[in-house]
Coordinates of C-alpha atoms in Angstrom, one line a residue:
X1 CA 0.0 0.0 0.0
X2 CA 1.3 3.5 -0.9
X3 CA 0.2 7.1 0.5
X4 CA 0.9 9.8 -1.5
X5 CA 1.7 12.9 0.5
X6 CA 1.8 16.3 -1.5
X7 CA 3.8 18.3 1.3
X8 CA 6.7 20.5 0.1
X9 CA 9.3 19.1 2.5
X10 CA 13.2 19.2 2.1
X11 CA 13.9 16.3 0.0
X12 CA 16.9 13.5 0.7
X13 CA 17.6 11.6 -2.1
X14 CA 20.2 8.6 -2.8
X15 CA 23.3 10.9 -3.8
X16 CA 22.6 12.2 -0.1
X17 CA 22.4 9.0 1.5
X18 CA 25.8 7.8 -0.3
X19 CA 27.4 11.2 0.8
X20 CA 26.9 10.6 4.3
X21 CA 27.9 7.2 4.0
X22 CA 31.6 8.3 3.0
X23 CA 31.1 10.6 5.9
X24 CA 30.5 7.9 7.9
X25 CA 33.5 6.1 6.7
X26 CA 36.1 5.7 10.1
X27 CA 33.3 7.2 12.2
X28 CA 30.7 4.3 12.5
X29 CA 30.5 0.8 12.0
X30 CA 29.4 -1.4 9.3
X31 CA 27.2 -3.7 11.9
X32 CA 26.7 -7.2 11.5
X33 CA 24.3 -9.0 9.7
X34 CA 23.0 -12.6 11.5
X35 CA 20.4 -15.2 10.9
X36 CA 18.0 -16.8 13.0
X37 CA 17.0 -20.1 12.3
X38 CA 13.7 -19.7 14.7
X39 CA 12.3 -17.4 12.6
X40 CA 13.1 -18.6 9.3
X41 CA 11.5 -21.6 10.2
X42 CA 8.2 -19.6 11.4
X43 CA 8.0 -17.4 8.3
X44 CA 9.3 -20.3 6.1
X45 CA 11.6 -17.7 4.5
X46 CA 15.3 -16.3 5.6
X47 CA 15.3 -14.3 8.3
X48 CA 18.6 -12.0 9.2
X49 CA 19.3 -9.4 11.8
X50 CA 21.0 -6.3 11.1
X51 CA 22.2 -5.1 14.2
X52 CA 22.4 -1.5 15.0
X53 CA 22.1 -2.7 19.0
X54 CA 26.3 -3.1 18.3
X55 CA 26.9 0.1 16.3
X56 CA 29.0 2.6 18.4
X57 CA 27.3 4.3 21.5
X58 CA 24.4 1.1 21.3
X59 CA 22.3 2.1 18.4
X60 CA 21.6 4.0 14.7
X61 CA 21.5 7.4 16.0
X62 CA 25.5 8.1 15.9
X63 CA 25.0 7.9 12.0
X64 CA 22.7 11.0 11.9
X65 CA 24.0 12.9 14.6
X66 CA 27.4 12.7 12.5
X67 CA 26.5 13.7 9.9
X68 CA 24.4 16.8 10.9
X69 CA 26.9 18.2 13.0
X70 CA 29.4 17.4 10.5
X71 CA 27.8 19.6 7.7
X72 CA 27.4 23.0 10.2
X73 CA 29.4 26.3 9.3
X74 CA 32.5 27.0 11.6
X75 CA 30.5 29.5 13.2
X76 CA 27.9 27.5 13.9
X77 CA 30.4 24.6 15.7
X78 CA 32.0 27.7 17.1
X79 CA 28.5 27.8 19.1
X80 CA 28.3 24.6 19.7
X81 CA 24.8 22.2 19.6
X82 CA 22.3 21.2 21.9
X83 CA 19.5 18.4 21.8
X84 CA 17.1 16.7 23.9
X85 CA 16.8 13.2 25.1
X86 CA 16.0 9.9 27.0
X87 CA 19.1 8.1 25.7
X88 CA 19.7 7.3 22.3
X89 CA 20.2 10.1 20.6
X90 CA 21.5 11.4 23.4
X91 CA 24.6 9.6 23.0
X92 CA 24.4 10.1 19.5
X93 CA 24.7 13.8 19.8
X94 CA 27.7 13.4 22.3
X95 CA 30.1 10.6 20.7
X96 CA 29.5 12.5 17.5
X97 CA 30.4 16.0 18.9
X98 CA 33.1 14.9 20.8
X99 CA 34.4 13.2 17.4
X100 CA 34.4 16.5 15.7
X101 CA 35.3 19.1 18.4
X102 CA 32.2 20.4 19.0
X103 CA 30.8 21.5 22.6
X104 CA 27.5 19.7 23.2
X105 CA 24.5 20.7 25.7
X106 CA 21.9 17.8 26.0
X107 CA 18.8 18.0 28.4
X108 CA 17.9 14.5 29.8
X109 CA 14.4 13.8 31.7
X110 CA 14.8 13.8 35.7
X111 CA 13.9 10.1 35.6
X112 CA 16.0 9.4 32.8
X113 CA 18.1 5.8 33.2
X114 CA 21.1 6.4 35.0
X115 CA 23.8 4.2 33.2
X116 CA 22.2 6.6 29.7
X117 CA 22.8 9.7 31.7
X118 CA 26.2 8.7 32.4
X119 CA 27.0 6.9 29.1
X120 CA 25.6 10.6 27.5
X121 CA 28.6 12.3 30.1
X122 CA 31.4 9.9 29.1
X123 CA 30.7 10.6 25.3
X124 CA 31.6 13.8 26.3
X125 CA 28.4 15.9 26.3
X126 CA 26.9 18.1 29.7
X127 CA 24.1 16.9 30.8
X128 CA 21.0 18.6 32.2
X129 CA 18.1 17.1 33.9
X130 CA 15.5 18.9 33.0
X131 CA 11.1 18.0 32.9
X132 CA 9.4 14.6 33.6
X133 CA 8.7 13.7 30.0
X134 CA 10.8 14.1 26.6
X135 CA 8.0 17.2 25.8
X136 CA 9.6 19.3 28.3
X137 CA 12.9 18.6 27.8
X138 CA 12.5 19.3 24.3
X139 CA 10.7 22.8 25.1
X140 CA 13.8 23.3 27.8
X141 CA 16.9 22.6 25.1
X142 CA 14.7 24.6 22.5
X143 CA 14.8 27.4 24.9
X144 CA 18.5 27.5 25.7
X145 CA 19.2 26.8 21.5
X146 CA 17.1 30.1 21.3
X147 CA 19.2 32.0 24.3
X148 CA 22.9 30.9 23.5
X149 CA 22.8 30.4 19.7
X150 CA 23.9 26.8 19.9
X151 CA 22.2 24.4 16.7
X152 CA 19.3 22.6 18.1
X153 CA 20.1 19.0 16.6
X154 CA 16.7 17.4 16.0
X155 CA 16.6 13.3 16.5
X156 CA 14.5 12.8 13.2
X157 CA 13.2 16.0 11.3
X158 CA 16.5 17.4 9.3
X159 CA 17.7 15.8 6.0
X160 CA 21.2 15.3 7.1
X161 CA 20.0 13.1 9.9
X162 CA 17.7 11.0 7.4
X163 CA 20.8 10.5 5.4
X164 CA 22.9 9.4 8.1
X165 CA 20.3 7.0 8.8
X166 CA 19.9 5.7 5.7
X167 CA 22.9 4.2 5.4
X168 CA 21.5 1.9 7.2
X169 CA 20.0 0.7 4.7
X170 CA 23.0 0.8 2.0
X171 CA 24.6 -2.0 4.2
X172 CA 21.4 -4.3 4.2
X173 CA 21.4 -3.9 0.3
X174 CA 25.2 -5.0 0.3
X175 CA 25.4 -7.5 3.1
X176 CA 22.1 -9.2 2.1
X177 CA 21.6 -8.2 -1.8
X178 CA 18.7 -10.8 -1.8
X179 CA 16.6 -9.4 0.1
X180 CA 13.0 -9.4 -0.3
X181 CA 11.0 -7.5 2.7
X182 CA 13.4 -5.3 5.1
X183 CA 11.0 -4.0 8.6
X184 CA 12.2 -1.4 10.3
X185 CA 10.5 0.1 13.8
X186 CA 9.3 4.2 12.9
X187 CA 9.1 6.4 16.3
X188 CA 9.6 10.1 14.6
X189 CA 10.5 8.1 11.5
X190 CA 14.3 9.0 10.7
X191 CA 15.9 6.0 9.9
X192 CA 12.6 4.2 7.8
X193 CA 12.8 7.1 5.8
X194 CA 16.3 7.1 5.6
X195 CA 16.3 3.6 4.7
X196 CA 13.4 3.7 2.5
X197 CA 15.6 6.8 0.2
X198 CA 18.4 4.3 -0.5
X199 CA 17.0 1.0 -0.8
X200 CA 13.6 2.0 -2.7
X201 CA 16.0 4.2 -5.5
X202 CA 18.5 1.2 -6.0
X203 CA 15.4 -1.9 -5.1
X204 CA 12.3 -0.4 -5.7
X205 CA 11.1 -4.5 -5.6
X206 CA 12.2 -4.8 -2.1
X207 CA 9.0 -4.2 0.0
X208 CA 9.8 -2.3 3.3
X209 CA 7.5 -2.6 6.4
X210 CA 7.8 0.0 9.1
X211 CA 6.9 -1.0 12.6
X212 CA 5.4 0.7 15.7
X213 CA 4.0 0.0 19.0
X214 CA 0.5 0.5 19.2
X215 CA 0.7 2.3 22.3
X216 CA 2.5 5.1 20.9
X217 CA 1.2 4.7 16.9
X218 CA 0.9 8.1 15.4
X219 CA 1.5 7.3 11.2
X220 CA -1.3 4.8 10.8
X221 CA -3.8 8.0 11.9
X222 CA -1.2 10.4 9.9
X223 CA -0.5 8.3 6.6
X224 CA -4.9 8.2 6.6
X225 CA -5.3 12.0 6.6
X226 CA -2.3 12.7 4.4
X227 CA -0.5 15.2 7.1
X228 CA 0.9 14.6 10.8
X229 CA -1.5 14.4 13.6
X230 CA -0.3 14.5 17.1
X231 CA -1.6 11.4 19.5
X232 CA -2.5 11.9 23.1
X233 CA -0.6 10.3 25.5
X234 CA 1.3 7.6 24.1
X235 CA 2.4 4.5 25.9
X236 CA 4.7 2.0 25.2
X237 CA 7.5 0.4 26.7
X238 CA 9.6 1.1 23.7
X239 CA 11.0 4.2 24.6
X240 CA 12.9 4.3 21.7
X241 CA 9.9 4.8 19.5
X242 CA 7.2 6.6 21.7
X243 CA 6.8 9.6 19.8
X244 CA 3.2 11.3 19.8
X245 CA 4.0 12.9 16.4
X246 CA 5.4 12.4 12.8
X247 CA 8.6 14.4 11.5
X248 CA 7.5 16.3 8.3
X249 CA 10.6 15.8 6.7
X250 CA 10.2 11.8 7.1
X251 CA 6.4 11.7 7.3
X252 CA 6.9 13.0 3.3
X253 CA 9.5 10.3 2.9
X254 CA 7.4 7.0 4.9
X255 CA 4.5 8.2 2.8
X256 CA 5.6 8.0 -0.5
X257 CA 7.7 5.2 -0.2
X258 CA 7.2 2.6 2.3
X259 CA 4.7 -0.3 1.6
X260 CA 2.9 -0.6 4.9
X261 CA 2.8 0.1 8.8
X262 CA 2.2 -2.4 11.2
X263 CA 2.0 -2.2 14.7
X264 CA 2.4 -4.9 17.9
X265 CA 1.2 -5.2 21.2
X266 CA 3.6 -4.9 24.6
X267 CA 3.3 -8.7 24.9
X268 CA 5.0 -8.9 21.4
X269 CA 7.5 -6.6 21.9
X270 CA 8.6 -8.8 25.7
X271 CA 8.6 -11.4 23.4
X272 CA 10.6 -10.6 20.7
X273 CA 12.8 -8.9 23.5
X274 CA 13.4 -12.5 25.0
X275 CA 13.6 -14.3 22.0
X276 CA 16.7 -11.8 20.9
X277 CA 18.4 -12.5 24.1
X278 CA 18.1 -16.1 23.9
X279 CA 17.9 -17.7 20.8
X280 CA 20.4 -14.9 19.6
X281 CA 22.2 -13.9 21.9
X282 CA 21.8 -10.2 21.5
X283 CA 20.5 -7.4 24.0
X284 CA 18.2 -5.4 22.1
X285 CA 16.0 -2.5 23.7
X286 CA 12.1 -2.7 23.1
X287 CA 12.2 -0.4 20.6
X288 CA 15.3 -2.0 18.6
X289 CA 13.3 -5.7 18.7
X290 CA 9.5 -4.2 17.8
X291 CA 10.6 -5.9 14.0
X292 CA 11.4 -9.0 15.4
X293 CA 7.6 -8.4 17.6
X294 CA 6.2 -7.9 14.2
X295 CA 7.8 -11.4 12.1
X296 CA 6.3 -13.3 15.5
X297 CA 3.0 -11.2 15.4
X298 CA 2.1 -12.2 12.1
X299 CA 4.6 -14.8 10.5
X300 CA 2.3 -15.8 7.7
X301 CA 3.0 -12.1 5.8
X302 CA 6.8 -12.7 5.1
X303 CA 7.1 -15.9 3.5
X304 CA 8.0 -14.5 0.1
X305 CA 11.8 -13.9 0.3
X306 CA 14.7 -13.0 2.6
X307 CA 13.6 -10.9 5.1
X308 CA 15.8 -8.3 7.4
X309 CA 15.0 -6.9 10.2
X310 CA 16.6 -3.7 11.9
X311 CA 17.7 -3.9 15.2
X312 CA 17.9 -0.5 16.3
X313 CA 19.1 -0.2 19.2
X314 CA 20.7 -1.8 22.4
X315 CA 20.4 0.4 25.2
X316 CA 17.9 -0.7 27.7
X317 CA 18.4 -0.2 31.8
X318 CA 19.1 -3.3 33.4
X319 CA 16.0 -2.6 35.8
X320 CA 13.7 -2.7 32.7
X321 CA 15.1 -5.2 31.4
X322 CA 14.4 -7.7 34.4
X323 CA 10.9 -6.4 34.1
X324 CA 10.8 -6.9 30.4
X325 CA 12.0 -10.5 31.2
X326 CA 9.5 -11.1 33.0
X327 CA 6.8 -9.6 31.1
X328 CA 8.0 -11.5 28.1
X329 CA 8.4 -14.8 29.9
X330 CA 4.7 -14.6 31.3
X331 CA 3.8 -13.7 27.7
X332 CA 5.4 -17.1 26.3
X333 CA 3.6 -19.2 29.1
X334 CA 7.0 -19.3 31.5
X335 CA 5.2 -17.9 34.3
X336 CA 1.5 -19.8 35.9
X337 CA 0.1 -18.4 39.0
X338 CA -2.2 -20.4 40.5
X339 CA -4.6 -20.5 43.7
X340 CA -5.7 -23.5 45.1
X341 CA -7.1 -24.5 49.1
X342 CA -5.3 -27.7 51.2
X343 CA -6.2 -29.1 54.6
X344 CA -4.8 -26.7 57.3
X345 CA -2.4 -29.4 58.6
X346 CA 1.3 -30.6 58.8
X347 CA 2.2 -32.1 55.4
X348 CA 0.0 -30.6 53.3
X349 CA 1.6 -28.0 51.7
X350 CA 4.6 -30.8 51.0
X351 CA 2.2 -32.8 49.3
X352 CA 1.0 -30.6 47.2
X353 CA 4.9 -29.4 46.5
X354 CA 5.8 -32.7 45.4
X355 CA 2.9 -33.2 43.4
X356 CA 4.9 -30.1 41.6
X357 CA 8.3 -31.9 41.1
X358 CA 6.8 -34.7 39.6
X359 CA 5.9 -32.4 36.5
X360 CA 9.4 -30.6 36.8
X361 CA 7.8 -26.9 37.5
X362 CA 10.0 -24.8 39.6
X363 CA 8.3 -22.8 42.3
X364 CA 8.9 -19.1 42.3
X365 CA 7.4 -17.9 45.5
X366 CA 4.4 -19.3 48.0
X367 CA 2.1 -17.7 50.1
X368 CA -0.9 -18.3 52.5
X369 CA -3.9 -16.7 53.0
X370 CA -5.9 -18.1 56.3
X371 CA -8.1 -15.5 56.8
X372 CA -10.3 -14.9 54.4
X373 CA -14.3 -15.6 55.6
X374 CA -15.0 -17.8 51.9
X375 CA -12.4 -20.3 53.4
X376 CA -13.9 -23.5 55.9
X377 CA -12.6 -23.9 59.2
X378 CA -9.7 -26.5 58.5
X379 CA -8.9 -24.9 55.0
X380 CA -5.7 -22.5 53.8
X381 CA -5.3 -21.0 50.6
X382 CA -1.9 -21.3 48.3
X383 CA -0.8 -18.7 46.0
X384 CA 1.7 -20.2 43.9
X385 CA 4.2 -18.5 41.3
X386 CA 5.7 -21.6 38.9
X387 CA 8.3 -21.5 36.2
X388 CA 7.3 -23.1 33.7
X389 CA 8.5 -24.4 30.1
X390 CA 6.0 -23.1 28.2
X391 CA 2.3 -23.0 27.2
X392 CA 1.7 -27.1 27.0
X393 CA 3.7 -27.4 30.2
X394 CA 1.2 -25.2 31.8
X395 CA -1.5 -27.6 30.8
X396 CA 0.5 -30.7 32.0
X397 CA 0.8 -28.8 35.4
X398 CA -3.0 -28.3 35.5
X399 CA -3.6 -32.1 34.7
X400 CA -1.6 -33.4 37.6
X401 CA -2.8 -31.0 39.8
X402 CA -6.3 -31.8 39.1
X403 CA -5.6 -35.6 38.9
X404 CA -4.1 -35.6 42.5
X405 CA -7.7 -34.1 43.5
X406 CA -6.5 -30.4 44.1
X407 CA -9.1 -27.5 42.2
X408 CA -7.8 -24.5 40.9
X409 CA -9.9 -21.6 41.7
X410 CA -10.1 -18.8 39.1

């Protein structure tokens, strides 16, 4: 499906894209590209990872920041640049100053991840805490852009940034020249549009799928009435992408040239996290995996060809991510709580643990409830938190349970 958006918007084209990429050259890396077996054998097709979670400072963003700040005036590097993050572009902004003797200013949220705020300091930026959400951090480095003079560096809506990002997408077309479908995940939109300038003007065949969470989905509504639209509140654990509002300069881009939008629940996206960090071996942030959330979401749709997805980024905080797990592993059918009332009396509670072994689920926690008026006189009820192997095990659980004459209780 392609939207056709009539907006007189700076345009990028492939001579851009292949610019920055000789910009690039010595600066960033050319990222791995890595199969996974698990989902080539759920889409039935060949499924490879490109993996911007191990490009310098964690993710994609070094490549526009670069390449931004690289193409200022002396007297605008002479005044240095400021921007306004929750991490990625954050470091970004900093590595890629600090690269190309530039002072950098960048305004974090208060509650901000500490190991980002500090990677964002080691790159060589100062950091200010500043609002509770990205909004008014924004408004805060937009403010002191407007009272110093420094260059506001914009994480998605300038042309040099969409070029940086895009060669993104000039490595997929070298590393995997087969390539059928490439999905990449769209928060603002700068690196689908980036990647949609160079592959569609060298592939046009290649069909490219953005991705977005559908907490924080603001192009479906957007691509329907031709022109950005702003969405209230959005909520998703994919920082990374959770953006209430389209670039123009990209928006222009998605909508002329990229095939279709999908989106995928939080459930997907703890998934897909897991499945990275397992079966691949690769830490990817919400936001980097939603393309891998997608290929699980709806495996049928990508049977035709090679397919790549992006992995954008790497940089989640180890507190989320032990959520994440968790999330994800209740998703898959790792986690069953159950509730269930025993005797009140010695040996009860044993029984009812070896009952467990016998169907090899691990217990998590227990605890007892004694007082509630709907139990009898002798009775207790268990709370129980298993880990289990998946779904079916689950069931097998349930069947022993029930065969040794315990009832679960909704």
């Amino acid at each position: 499906m392609n939207y056709r958006v009539p907006v007189p918007v700076p345009q990028v084209i492939l001579d851009d894209v292949r610019g920055a990429q000789k910009m690039l050259s010595g600066v960033s890396r050319v990222t791995p590209m890595e199969g996974s077996r698990h989902l080539s054998a759920l889409t039935g097709s060949p499924v490879h990872f490109k993996c911007e979670n191990l490009q310098r400072t964690g993710s994609f963003k070094l490549r526009g920041a670069y390449v931004r700040i690289a193409g200022l005036r002396p007297e605008q590097r002479a005044a240095g640049v400021v921007a306004a993050s929750a991490g990625n572009h954050a470091q970004g902004v900093a590595l890629a100053s600090s690269l190309l003797g530039v002072r950098s200013t960048v305004f974090m949220p208060v509650g901000a991840p500490l190991p980002k705020v500090a990677a964002t300091q080691e790159y060589g930026a100062e950091v200010r805490l500043h609002g509770q959400v990205v909004d008014e951090t924004l408004a805060a480095a937009q403010e002191y852009a407007d009272r110093t003079g420094a260059v506001f560096i914009h994480p998605f809506d300038h042309r040099d940034v969409i070029a940086g990002q895009g060669t993104v997408g000039l490595e997929i077309l070298e590393q995997c020249p087969e390539v059928r479908t490439i999905l990449v995940g769209i928060g603002g939109g700068g690196l689908a549009a980036g990647v949609a300038v160079a592959v569609k003007a060298l592939r046009p065949d290649v069909k490219l799928i953005g991705v977005q969470a559908a907490g924080a989905a603001a192009y479906p509504p957007s691509l329907r009435v031709g022109h950005p639209v702003s969405i209230e509140n959005p909520n998703t654990m994919a920082d990374g992408i959770k953006v209430g509002r389209p670039g123009d300069v990209p928006f222009a881009i998605i909508g002329e040239l990229l095939d279709d939008v999908r989106t995928v629940s939080e459930d997907a996206l703890s998934s897909a996290l897991l499945l990275c960090l397992e079966r691949a071996k690769l830490v990817v942030e919400p936001a980097g995996c939603s393309t891998v959330a997608a290929l699980l979401s709806e495996p049928e749709l990508y049977g035709s060809g090679p397919v790549v997805a992006v992995l954008s980024g790497g940089n989640v905080d180890p507190l989320l991510l032990q959520r994440i797990l968790r999330h994800g592993m209740a998703a898959a059918g790792r986690y069953l709580s159950l509730r269930l009332r025993v005797a009140d009396r010695p040996g009860a509670l044993a029984g009812l643990l070896a009952v467990l072994s016998t169907v090899d689920a691990n217990v998590l926690d227990v605890s007892h409830v004694r007082t509630d008026p709907r139990l009898g006189l002798t009775e207790v009820e268990v709370e129980l938190q298993l880990e289990t192997k998946g779904p079916e095990h689950c069931a097998e659980v349930a069947r022993s349970l029930h065969a040794a004459g315990y009832q679960v209780m909704d």
